[in-house]
Short mmCIF file of C-alpha atoms in Angstrom, two decimals:
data_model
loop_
_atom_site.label_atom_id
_atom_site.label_comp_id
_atom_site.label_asym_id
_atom_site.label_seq_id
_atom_site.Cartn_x
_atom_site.Cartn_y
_atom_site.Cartn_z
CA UNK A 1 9.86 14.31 6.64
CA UNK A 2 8.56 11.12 4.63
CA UNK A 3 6.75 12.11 1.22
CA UNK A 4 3.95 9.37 -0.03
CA UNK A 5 2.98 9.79 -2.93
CA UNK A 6 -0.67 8.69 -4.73
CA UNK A 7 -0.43 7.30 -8.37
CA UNK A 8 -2.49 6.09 -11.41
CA UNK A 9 -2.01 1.95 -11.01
CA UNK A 10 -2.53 -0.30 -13.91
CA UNK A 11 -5.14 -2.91 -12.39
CA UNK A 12 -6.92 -6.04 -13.31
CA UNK A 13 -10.24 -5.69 -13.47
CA UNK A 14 -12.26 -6.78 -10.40
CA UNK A 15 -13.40 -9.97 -11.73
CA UNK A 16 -9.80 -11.55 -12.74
CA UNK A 17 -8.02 -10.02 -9.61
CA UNK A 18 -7.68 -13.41 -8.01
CA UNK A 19 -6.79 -14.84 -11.69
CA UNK A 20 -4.44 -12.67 -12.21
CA UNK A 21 -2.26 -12.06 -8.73
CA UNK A 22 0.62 -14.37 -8.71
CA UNK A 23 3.04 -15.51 -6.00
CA UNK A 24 6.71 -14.44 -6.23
CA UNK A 25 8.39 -15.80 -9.00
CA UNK A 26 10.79 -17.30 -7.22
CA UNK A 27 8.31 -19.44 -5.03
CA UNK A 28 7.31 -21.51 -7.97
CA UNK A 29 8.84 -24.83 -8.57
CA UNK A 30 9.19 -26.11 -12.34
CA UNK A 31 5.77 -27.89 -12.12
CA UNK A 32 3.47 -25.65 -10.06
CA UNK A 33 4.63 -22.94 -12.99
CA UNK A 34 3.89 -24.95 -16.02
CA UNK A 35 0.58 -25.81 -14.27
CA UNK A 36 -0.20 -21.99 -13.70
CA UNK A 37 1.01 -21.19 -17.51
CA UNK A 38 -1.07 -23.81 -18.66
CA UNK A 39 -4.50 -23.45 -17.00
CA UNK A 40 -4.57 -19.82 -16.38
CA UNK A 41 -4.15 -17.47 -19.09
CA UNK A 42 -4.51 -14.57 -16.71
CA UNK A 43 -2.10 -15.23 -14.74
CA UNK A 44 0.68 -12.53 -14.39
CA UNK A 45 3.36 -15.33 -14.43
CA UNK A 46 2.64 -14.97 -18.57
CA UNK A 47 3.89 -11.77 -18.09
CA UNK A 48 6.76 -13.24 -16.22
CA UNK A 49 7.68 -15.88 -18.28
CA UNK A 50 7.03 -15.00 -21.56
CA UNK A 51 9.23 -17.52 -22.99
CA UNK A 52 6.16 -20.20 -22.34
CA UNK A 53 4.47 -18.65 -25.60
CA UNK A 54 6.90 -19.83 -27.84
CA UNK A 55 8.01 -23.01 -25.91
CA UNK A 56 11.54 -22.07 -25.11
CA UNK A 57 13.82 -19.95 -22.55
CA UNK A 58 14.56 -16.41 -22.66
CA UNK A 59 16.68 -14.55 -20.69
CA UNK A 60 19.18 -11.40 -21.06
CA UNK A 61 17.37 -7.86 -22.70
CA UNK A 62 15.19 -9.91 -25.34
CA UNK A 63 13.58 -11.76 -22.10
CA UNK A 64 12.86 -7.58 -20.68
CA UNK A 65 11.39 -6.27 -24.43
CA UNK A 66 9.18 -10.16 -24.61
CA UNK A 67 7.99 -9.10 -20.94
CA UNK A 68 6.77 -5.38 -22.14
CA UNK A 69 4.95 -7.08 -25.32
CA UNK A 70 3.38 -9.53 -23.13
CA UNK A 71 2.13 -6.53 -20.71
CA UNK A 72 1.24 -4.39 -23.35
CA UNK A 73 -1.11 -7.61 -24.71
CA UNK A 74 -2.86 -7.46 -20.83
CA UNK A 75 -3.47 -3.94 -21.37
CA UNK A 76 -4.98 -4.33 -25.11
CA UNK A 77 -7.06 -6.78 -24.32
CA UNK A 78 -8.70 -4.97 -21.26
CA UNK A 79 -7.18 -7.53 -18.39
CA UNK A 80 -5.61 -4.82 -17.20
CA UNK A 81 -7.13 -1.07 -16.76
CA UNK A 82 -5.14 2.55 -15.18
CA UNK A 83 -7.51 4.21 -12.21
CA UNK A 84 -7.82 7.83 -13.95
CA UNK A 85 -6.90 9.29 -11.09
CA UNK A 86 -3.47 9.08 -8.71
CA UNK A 87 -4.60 7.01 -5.39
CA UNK A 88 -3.21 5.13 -2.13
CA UNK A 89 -3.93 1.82 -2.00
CA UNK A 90 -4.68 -0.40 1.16
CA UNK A 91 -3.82 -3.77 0.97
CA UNK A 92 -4.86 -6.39 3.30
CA UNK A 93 -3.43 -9.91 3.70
CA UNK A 94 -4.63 -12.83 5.81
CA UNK A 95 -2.53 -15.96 6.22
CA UNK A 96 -2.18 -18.66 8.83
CA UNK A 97 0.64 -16.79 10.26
CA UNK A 98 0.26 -13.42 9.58
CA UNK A 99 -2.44 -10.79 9.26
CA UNK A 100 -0.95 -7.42 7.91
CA UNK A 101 -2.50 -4.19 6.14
CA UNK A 102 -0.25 -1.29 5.00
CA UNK A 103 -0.47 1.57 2.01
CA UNK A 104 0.89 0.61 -1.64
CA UNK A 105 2.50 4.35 -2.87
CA UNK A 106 4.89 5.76 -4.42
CA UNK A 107 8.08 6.42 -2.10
CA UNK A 108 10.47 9.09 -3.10
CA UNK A 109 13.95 8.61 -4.54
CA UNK A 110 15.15 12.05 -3.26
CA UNK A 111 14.00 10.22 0.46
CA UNK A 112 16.55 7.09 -0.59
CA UNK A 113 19.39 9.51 -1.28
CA UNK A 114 18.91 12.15 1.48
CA UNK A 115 18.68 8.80 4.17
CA UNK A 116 15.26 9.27 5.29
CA UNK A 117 14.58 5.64 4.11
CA UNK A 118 17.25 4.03 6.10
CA UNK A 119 18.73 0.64 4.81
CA UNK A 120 20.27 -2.20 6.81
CA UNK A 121 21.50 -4.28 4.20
CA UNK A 122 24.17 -3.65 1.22
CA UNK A 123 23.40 -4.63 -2.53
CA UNK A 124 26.00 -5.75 -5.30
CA UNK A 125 26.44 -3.74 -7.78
CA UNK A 126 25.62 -5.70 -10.78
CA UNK A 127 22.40 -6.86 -9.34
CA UNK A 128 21.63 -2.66 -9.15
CA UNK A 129 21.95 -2.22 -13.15
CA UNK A 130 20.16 -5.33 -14.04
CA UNK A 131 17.23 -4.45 -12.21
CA UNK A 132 17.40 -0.80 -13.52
CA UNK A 133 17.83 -1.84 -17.07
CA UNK A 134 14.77 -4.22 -16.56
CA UNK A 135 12.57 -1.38 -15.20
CA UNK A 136 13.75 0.68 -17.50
CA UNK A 137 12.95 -1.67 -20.63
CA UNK A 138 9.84 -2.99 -19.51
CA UNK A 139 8.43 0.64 -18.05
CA UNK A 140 6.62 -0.75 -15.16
CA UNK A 141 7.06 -2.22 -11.34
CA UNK A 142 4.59 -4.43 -9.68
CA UNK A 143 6.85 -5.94 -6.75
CA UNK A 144 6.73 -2.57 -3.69
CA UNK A 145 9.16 -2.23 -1.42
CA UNK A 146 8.65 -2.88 1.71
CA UNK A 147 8.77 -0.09 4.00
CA UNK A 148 8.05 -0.14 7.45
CA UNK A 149 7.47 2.36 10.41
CA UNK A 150 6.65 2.56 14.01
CA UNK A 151 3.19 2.35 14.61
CA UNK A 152 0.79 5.11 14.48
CA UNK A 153 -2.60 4.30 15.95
CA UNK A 154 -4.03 7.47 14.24
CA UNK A 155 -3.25 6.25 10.39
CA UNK A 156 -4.61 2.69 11.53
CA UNK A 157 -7.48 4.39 12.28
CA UNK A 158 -7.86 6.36 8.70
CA UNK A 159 -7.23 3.02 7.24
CA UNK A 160 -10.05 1.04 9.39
CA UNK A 161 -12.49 4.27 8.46
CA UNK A 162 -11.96 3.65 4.80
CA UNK A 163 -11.96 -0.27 5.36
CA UNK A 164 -15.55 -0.53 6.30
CA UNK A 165 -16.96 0.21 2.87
CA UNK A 166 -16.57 -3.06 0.14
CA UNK A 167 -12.94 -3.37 -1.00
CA UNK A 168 -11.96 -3.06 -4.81
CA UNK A 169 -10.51 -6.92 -4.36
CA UNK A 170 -11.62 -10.10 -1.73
CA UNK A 171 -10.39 -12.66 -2.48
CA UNK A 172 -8.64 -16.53 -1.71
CA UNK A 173 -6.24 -18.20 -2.79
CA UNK A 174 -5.17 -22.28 -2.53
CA UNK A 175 -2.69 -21.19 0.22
CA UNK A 176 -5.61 -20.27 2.29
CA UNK A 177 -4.94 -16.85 1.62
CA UNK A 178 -6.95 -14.02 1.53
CA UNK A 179 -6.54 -11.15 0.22
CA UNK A 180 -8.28 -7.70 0.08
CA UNK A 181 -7.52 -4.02 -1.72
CA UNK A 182 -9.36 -0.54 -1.26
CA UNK A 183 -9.12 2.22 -3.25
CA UNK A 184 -8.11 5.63 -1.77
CA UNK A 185 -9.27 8.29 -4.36
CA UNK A 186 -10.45 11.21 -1.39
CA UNK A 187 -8.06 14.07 -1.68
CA UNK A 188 -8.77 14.65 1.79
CA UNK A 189 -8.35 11.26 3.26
CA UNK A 190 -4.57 11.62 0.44
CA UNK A 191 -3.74 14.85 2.43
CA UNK A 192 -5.06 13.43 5.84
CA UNK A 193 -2.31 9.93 4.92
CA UNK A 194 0.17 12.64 3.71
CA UNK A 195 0.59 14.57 6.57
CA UNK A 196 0.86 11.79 9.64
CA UNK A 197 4.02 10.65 7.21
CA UNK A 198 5.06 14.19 6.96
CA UNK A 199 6.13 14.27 10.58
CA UNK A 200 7.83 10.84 10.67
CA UNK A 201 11.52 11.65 10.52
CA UNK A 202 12.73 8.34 8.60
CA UNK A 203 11.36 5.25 7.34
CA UNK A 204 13.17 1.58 7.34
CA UNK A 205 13.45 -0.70 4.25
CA UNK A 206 12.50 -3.82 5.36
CA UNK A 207 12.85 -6.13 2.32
CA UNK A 208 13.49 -5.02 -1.11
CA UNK A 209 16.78 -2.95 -1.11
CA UNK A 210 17.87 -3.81 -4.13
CA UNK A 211 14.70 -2.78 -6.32
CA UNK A 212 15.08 0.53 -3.98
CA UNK A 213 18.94 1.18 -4.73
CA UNK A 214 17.87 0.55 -8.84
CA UNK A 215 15.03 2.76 -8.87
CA UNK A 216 17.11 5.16 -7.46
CA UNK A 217 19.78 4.59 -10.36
CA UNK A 218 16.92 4.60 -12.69
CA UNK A 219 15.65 7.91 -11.31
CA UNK A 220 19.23 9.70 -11.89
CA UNK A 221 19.72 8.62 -14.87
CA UNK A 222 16.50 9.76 -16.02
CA UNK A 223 16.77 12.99 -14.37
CA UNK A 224 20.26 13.62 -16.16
CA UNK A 225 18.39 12.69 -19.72
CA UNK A 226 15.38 14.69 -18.99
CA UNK A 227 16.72 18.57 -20.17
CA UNK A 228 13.26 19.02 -18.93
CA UNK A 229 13.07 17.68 -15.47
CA UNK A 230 11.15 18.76 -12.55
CA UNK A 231 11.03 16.38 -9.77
CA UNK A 232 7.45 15.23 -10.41
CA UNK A 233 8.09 12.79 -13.39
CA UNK A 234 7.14 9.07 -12.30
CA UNK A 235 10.64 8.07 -12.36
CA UNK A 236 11.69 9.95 -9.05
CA UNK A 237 9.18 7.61 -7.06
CA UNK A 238 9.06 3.98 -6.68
CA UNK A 239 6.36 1.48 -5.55
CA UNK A 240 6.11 0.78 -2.33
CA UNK A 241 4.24 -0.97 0.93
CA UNK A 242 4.06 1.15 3.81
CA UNK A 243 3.24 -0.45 6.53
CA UNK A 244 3.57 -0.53 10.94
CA UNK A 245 6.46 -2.49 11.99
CA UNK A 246 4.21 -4.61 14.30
CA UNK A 247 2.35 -6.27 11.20
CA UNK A 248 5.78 -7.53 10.08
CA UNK A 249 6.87 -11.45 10.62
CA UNK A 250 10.26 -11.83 10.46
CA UNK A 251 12.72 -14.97 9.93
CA UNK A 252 15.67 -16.48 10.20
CA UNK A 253 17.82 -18.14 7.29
CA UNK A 254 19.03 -21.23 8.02
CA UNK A 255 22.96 -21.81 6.76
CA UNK A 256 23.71 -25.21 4.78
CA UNK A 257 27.35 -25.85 4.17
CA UNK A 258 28.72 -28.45 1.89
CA UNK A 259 31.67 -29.68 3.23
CA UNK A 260 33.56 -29.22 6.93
CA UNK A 261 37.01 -27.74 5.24
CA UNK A 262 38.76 -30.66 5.45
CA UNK A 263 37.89 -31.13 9.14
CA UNK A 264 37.01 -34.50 10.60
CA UNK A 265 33.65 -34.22 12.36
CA UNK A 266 35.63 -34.74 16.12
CA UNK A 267 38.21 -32.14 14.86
CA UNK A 268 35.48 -29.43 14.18
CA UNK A 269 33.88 -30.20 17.06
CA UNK A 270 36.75 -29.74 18.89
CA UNK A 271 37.37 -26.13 17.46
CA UNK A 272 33.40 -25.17 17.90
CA UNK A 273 34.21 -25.71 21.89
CA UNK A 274 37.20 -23.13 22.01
CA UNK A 275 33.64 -20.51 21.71
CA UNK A 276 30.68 -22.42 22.12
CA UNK A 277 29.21 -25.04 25.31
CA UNK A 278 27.98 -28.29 22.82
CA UNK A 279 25.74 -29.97 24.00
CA UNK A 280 24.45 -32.88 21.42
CA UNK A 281 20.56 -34.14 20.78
CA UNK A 282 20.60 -36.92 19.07
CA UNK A 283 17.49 -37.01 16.81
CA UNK A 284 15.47 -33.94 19.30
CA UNK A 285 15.22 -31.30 16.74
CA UNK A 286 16.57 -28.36 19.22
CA UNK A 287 15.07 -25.33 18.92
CA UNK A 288 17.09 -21.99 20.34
CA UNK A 289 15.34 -20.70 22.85
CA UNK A 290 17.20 -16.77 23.25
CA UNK A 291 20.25 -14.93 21.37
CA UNK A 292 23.47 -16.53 21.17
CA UNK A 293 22.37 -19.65 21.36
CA UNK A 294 22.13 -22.07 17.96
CA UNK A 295 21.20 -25.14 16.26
CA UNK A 296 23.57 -27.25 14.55
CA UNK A 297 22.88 -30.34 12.73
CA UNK A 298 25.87 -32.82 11.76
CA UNK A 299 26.40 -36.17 11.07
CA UNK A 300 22.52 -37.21 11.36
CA UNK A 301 22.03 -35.61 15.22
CA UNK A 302 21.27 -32.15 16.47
CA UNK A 303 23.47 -30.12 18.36
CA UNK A 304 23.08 -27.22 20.49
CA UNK A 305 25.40 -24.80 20.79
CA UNK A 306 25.98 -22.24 23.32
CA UNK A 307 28.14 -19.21 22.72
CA UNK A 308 30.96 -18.88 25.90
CA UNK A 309 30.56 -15.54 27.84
CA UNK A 310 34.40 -15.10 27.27
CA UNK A 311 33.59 -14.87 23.46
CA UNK A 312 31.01 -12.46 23.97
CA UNK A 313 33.08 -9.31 22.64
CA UNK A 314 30.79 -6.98 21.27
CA UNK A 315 31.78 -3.43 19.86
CA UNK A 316 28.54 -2.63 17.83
CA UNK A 317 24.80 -3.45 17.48
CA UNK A 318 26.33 -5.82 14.35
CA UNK A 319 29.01 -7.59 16.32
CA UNK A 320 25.79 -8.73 18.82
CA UNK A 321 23.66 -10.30 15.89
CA UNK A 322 23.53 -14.04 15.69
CA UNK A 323 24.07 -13.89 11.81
CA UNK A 324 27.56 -12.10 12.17
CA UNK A 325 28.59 -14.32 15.08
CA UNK A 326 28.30 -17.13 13.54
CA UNK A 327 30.28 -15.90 10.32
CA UNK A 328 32.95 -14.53 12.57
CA UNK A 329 33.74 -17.12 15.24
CA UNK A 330 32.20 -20.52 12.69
CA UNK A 331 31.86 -20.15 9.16
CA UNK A 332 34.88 -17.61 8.02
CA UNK A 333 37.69 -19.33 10.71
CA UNK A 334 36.59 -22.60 10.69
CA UNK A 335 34.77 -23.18 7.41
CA UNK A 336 36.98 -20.82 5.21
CA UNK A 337 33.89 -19.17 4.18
CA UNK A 338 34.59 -15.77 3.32
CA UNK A 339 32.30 -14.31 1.17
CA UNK A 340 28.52 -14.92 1.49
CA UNK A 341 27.40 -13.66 -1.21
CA UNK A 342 29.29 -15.48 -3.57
CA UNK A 343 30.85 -18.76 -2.35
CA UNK A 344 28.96 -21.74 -3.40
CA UNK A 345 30.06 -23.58 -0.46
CA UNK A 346 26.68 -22.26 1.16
CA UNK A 347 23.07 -22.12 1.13
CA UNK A 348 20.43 -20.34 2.62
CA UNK A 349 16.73 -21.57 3.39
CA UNK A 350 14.00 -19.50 5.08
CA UNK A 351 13.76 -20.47 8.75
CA UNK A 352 9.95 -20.91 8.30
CA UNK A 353 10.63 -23.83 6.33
CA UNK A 354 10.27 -26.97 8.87
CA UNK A 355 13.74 -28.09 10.28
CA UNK A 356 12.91 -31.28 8.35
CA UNK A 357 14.46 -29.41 4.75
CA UNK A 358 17.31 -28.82 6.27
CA UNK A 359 17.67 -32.48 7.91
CA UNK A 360 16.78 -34.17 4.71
CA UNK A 361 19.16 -32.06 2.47
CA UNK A 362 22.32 -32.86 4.55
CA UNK A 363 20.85 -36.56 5.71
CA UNK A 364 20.59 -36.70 1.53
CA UNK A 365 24.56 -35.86 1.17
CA UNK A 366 23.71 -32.49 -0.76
CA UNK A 367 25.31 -30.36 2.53
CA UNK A 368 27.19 -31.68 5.61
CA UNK A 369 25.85 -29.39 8.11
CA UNK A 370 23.64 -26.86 9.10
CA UNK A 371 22.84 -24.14 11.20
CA UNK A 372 19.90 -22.05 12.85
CA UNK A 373 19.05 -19.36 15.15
CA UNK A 374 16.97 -17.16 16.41
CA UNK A 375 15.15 -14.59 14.06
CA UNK A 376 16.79 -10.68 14.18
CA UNK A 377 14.69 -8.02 15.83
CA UNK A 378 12.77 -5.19 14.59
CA UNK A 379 14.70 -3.33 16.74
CA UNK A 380 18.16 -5.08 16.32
CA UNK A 381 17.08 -3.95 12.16
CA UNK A 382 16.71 -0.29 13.23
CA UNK A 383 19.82 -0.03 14.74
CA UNK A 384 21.83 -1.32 12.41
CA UNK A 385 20.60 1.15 9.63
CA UNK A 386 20.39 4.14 12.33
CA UNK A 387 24.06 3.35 12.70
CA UNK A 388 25.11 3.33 9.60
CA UNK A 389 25.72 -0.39 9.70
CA UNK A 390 24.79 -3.36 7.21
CA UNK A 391 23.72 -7.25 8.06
CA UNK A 392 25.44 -9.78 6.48
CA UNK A 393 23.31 -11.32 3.65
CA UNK A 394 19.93 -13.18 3.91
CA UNK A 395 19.93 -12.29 7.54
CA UNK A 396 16.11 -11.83 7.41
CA UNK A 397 12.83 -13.56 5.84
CA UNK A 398 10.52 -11.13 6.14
CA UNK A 399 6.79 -10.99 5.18
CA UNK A 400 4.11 -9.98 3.90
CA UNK A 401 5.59 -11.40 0.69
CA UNK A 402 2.61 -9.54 -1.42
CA UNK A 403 1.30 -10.92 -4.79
CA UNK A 404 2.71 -9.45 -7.88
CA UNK A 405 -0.17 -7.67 -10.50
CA UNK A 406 -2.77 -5.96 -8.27
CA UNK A 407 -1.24 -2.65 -8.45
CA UNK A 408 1.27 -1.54 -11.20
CA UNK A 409 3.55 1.20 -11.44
CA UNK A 410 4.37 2.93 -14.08
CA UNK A 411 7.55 5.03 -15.40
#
């Protein structure tokens, strides 16, 4: 049984939505942010960065109390507004690539504990208590998990219903964007929502695990400081996406190594063949065309490589991703890369990215090869968290990657 849950967002008002809406942080190079901070006082990136207000870098728990001030100035001066009464939220996206439309609501942290929303990756630790200390400081989330689910033609249908009257938001963005929100304030079309989840069974996290496992921190530690809980305080529900696993688009991440152990290129070659069928490019930019089978790029050419049925000893659904054969059998044996977290022999880049990143960084010295495959499945993802199992790291891209500051949470 999933449990959605409606909730009072903090908004911008209609006409600064598209003002205010930011990208990811993390998507912003150096100059497109100082433009943004410079030339759009709305922007939520103030919020952000609130260091660009007194010309200088913050960081640490004084960076967390600047961010609250600077959201606490949106709210004062009216930028921001709370609906005055708890609502589902459809949200709409239209890029080049992708056209989703899911639910922003509050997921429950009892679900996260109990398993209902299954995982498929693992989180470190210290990233966990950051995030929960940042929550808990600034007293608001505006990034949702996302969560996705097998699709049920009879919710799409709610959702079309209440799409045909004018949204809350429309808007574009440079990106060629667009973007559109609709308010859900009907306790019967809540209930109607509320009870197709009801009978799901379990949910999948599809990206945000992290901000899941801290909210969940957040919420016990809350709970245990509350001699006055009852289950209904804001804290035992997090912010969330809901939305059908078909509107997903999902990535690979392409590996970048800096060195070849000590290897001479015709020596690692030479090891790659004892599991793989080589076959080399040149300049032809291969593409892999079905599981197993990889791109490689050395020494200025291409390589394809193609993984030897005699290697192909699978025990699990994770021994069968392309992700963990290619740590097991290349970058752990033959690259002495153990932990991928952590080592800063490697780098990861989204597989969307054209191949021509990748090329340039290693053709530029900054990495000496690099590898691709095939994006993981929506299916190959459910497995892995129905058994229990975790992917190695950045073994998906996924989108929608939705705009921060349309619809805050708060604790």
């Amino acid at each position: 049984m999933v449990k959605i849950t409606p909730f009072k967002a903090v908004r911008p008002q209609r006409a600064k939505a598209g003002l205010v809406a930011s990208r990811p942080y993390g998507e912003y190079n150096e100059a497109e942010m100082r433009a943004r901070l410079d030339y759009n006082p709305y922007s939520f990136l103030h919020i952000l960065n609130p260091g660009y207000k007194f010309q200088q870098t913050i960081s640490g728990t004084q960076k967390f109390q600047l961010i609250k001030n600077r959201y606490l100035e949106f709210k004062e001066e009216n930028t921001f507004v709370q609906d005055e009464n708890p609502c589902f939220y459809i949200y709409k996206m239209e890029t080049r690539d992708l056209s989703c439309c899911g639910i922003i609501a509050a997921a429950s942290a009892e679900d996260y504990k109990n398993g209902i929303i299954k995982k498929h990756e693992e989180t470190i630790a210290s990233r966990e208590s950051l995030f929960k200390d940042y929550v808990k400081t600034v007293g608001f989330n505006t990034e949702p998990v996302l969560l996705t689910y097998e699709d049920q033609p009879e919710i799409q249908e709610i959702l079309a219903k209440i799409m045909q009257q004018n949204p809350e938001y429309e808007f574009a963005t440079r990106q060629r964007e667009m973007h559109y929100l609709w308010k859900v304030d009907s306790k019967a079309e809540i209930e109607q929502i509320q009870q197709f989840f009801s009978k799901m069974e379990s949910i999948y996290i599809a990206d945000g695990h992290h901000r899941s496992a801290s909210s969940f921190l957040l919420s016990q530690e809350s709970a245990k400081n509350n001699e006055h809980h009852t289950g209904k305080e804001s804290y035992n529900h997090f912010l969330s996406y809901f939305i059908p696993e078909n509107h997903l688009k999902i990535y690979q991440f392409r590996r970048l190594i800096t060195d070849l152990n000590d290897y001479s290129k015709e020596d690692f070659l030479i090891k790659l063949d004892e599991h793989f069928r080589i076959e080399n490019r040149k300049l032809d930019a291969y593409k892999p065309e079905q599981k197993h089978h990889f791109k490689m790029y050395l020494d200025g050419e291409f390589y394809s490589l193609y993984l030897r049925k005699t290697s192909m000893h699978f025990t699990d659904t994770l021994s069968q991703l392309d992700c963990q054969i290619l740590y097991d059998l290349v970058l752990k044996p033959i690259l002495g890369i153990n932990d991928l977290r952590n080592d800063k022999r490697i780098s990861y880049i989204p597989g969307k990215n054209d191949i021509l990143e990748m090329k340039n960084l290693i053709d530029n010295g900054e990495f000496a090869i690099g590898f691709g495959m095939l994006p993981v499945s929506i299916s190959e993802i459910k497995k892995i968290a129905d058994e229990g199992l975790t992917m190695p790291p950045k073994s998906t891209y996924i989108e929608p990657k939705l705009r921060s500051g349309l619809t805050i949470y708060e604790f």
